[in-house]
Coordinates of C-alpha atoms in Angstrom, one line a residue:
M119 CA -17.7 -15.5 15.8
A120 CA -18.0 -12.2 13.9
K121 CA -15.0 -11.0 12.1
R122 CA -13.6 -7.7 13.4
S123 CA -12.5 -4.9 11.0
A124 CA -8.9 -3.8 11.0
H125 CA -9.9 -0.5 12.5
E126 CA -11.9 -1.9 15.4
V127 CA -10.1 -1.7 18.7
Q128 CA -10.7 -4.6 21.1
R129 CA -11.1 -3.7 24.8
V130 CA -8.6 -5.7 26.8
T131 CA -9.8 -6.4 30.4
L132 CA -7.0 -5.2 32.7
H133 CA -8.5 -5.5 36.2
D134 CA -11.2 -8.2 36.3
P135 CA -9.8 -11.1 38.3
A136 CA -12.6 -13.4 37.0
R137 CA -11.0 -13.1 33.6
L138 CA -7.4 -12.7 34.6
D139 CA -7.3 -15.2 37.5
P140 CA -10.2 -17.6 36.9
D141 CA -8.8 -20.2 39.3
Q142 CA -8.4 -17.7 42.2
E143 CA -4.7 -18.5 42.5
I144 CA -3.8 -14.9 43.4
V145 CA -7.1 -13.0 44.0
R146 CA -9.5 -14.7 46.4
R147 CA -13.0 -13.5 45.6
S148 CA -15.4 -16.4 46.3
H149 CA -16.7 -14.5 49.3
L150 CA -17.8 -11.6 47.0
S151 CA -21.1 -11.1 45.3
E152 CA -21.1 -10.3 41.5
Q153 CA -22.2 -6.8 42.4
D154 CA -19.3 -6.4 44.9
L155 CA -16.9 -7.7 42.2
E156 CA -18.3 -5.3 39.6
G157 CA -17.9 -2.4 42.0
I158 CA -14.3 -3.4 42.8
V159 CA -13.4 -3.7 39.2
R160 CA -15.0 -0.3 38.5
V161 CA -12.8 1.3 41.1
L162 CA -9.7 -0.4 39.7
D163 CA -10.7 0.7 36.2
A164 CA -11.2 4.3 37.5
M165 CA -7.8 4.2 39.1
H166 CA -6.2 3.1 35.9
R167 CA -8.0 5.9 33.9
W168 CA -6.7 8.4 36.5
R169 CA -3.1 7.1 36.3
E170 CA -3.2 7.3 32.5
A171 CA -4.7 10.8 32.6
E172 CA -2.1 11.9 35.1
R173 CA 0.7 10.4 33.1
E174 CA -0.5 12.1 29.9
M175 CA -0.8 15.4 31.7
S176 CA 2.7 15.0 33.1
E177 CA 4.1 14.1 29.7
A178 CA 2.4 17.1 28.1
S179 CA 3.8 19.4 30.8
R180 CA 7.3 18.0 30.4
R181 CA 7.0 18.4 26.6
Y182 CA 5.7 22.0 27.0
M183 CA 8.6 22.9 29.3
K184 CA 11.1 20.7 27.4
L185 CA 12.1 18.8 30.5
G186 CA 12.5 15.2 31.7
E187 CA 10.7 13.5 34.7
T188 CA 13.5 14.1 37.1
D189 CA 13.8 17.7 36.0
M190 CA 10.1 18.2 36.7
R191 CA 10.3 16.6 40.1
A192 CA 13.2 18.9 41.0
L193 CA 11.2 22.0 39.8
R194 CA 8.1 20.9 41.8
L195 CA 10.3 20.7 45.0
L196 CA 11.9 24.1 44.2
I197 CA 8.6 25.8 43.5
A198 CA 6.9 24.5 46.6
A199 CA 10.0 25.5 48.7
Q200 CA 10.2 28.9 47.1
R201 CA 6.5 29.5 47.9
Q202 CA 7.2 28.6 51.5
Q203 CA 10.3 30.8 51.6
M204 CA 12.6 27.9 52.2
V205 CA 16.1 27.6 50.9
V206 CA 16.8 24.6 48.7
T207 CA 20.4 23.4 48.2
P208 CA 21.8 20.9 45.7
T209 CA 22.2 18.5 48.6
S210 CA 18.5 18.8 49.5
I211 CA 17.6 18.2 45.8
A212 CA 19.8 15.1 45.7
T213 CA 18.2 13.8 48.8
H214 CA 14.6 14.5 47.6
L215 CA 15.2 12.9 44.2
G216 CA 17.4 10.0 45.5
I217 CA 20.2 10.8 43.1
S218 CA 23.9 11.3 43.4
T219 CA 25.5 14.7 43.8
A220 CA 27.1 14.3 40.4
S221 CA 23.7 13.6 38.8
T222 CA 22.3 16.6 40.7
T223 CA 25.0 18.8 39.3
K224 CA 24.2 17.6 35.7
L225 CA 20.5 18.2 36.4
L226 CA 21.1 21.7 37.7
D227 CA 23.4 22.5 34.7
R228 CA 20.5 21.4 32.4
L229 CA 17.9 23.5 34.3
E230 CA 20.2 26.5 34.4
A231 CA 21.0 26.2 30.6
G232 CA 17.3 26.1 30.0
A233 CA 16.8 29.3 32.1
H234 CA 14.6 27.4 34.6
I235 CA 16.7 28.0 37.7
R236 CA 19.4 30.2 39.0
R237 CA 22.1 29.4 41.5
T238 CA 22.7 32.0 44.2
P239 CA 24.8 32.1 47.4
N240 CA 22.9 30.5 50.3
P241 CA 21.8 33.3 52.6
R242 CA 22.1 31.0 55.6
D243 CA 25.5 29.4 54.7
R244 CA 27.7 31.2 52.1
R245 CA 29.7 28.0 51.5
S246 CA 26.7 26.4 49.7
L247 CA 24.3 27.4 46.9
A248 CA 20.6 28.2 47.0
I249 CA 18.7 27.1 44.0
E250 CA 15.7 29.2 42.8
V251 CA 13.2 28.9 40.0
T252 CA 13.2 31.7 37.5
P253 CA 10.1 33.9 37.2
A254 CA 9.4 32.6 33.7
T255 CA 9.5 29.0 34.8
L256 CA 7.2 29.8 37.7
R257 CA 4.7 31.3 35.3
A258 CA 4.9 28.4 32.9
A259 CA 4.5 25.9 35.7
R260 CA 1.6 27.8 37.1
E261 CA -0.2 27.8 33.7
S262 CA 0.3 24.1 33.1
V263 CA 0.6 22.1 36.3
G264 CA -0.9 24.7 38.6
R265 CA -4.2 25.0 36.7
A266 CA -4.6 21.2 36.6
H267 CA -3.8 21.0 40.4
A268 CA -6.4 23.7 41.1
Q269 CA -9.0 21.7 39.2
R270 CA -8.2 18.6 41.2
F271 CA -8.4 20.6 44.4
D272 CA -11.9 21.9 43.4
V273 CA -13.1 18.3 42.8
I274 CA -11.8 17.2 46.2
A275 CA -13.2 20.3 47.9
S276 CA -16.7 19.5 46.5
L277 CA -16.7 16.2 48.5
S278 CA -18.1 15.8 52.0
P279 CA -15.6 15.7 54.9
E280 CA -16.5 12.0 55.3
A281 CA -15.9 11.2 51.7
R282 CA -12.5 13.0 51.8
E283 CA -11.5 11.0 54.9
S284 CA -12.5 7.7 53.3
I285 CA -10.6 8.5 50.1
A286 CA -7.5 9.5 52.0
D287 CA -7.7 6.3 54.1
F288 CA -8.1 4.4 50.8
F289 CA -5.0 5.9 49.3
D290 CA -3.0 5.4 52.5
A291 CA -4.1 1.7 52.5
L292 CA -3.1 1.4 48.8
T293 CA 0.3 3.0 49.6
A294 CA 0.8 0.5 52.3
T295 CA 0.4 -2.4 49.8
T296 CA 3.3 -1.1 47.7
A297 CA 5.5 -1.1 50.8
T298 CA 4.4 -4.7 51.6
A299 CA 5.0 -5.8 48.0
D300 CA 8.5 -4.3 48.0
D301 CA 9.2 -6.1 51.3
D302 CA 7.9 -9.4 50.1
E303 CA 9.9 -9.2 46.8
G304 CA 13.1 -8.5 48.8
E305 CA 12.4 -11.6 50.9
R306 CA 11.7 -13.8 47.8
G307 CA 14.7 -12.4 45.9
F308 CA 12.7 -11.0 43.0

């Protein structure tokens, strides 16, 4: 076996069941041809590259805006609602993020201290607050996340209607596997 230099990076196989599950204990594949298996692994590898690229872009946006993941999720909700002329309250943010009202208050305090949001009286119910994104944060989000989203939109728009439908069905089917995995884990007590 050839000796590897200290600077050479080995490529670890992350998705090939022939290497990771050679006895087919988890992934049954005996009915697949080598070509089918290669195509499946290629899709899994592509999905992995996309998740990594998305994670890196998200981290870069958070660093640029000096925010955490939950803060960014709240801002995405606020920006989308603001564009649709919808009122967002602290309660609706808590529900969307799945966090407590106390955590929501801390989150809003951070965002307000960073000049990302402002709290105003709710025009529909003066007893509650409406949360709005500041113009400066809207611009920053548009320049970072917005431009990347526009590029993704263009890639998807370039596909045929049939390809878009297949891809949407594919992602819906993948999403369903996460619900099944969660249900199975609850039953097994994991």
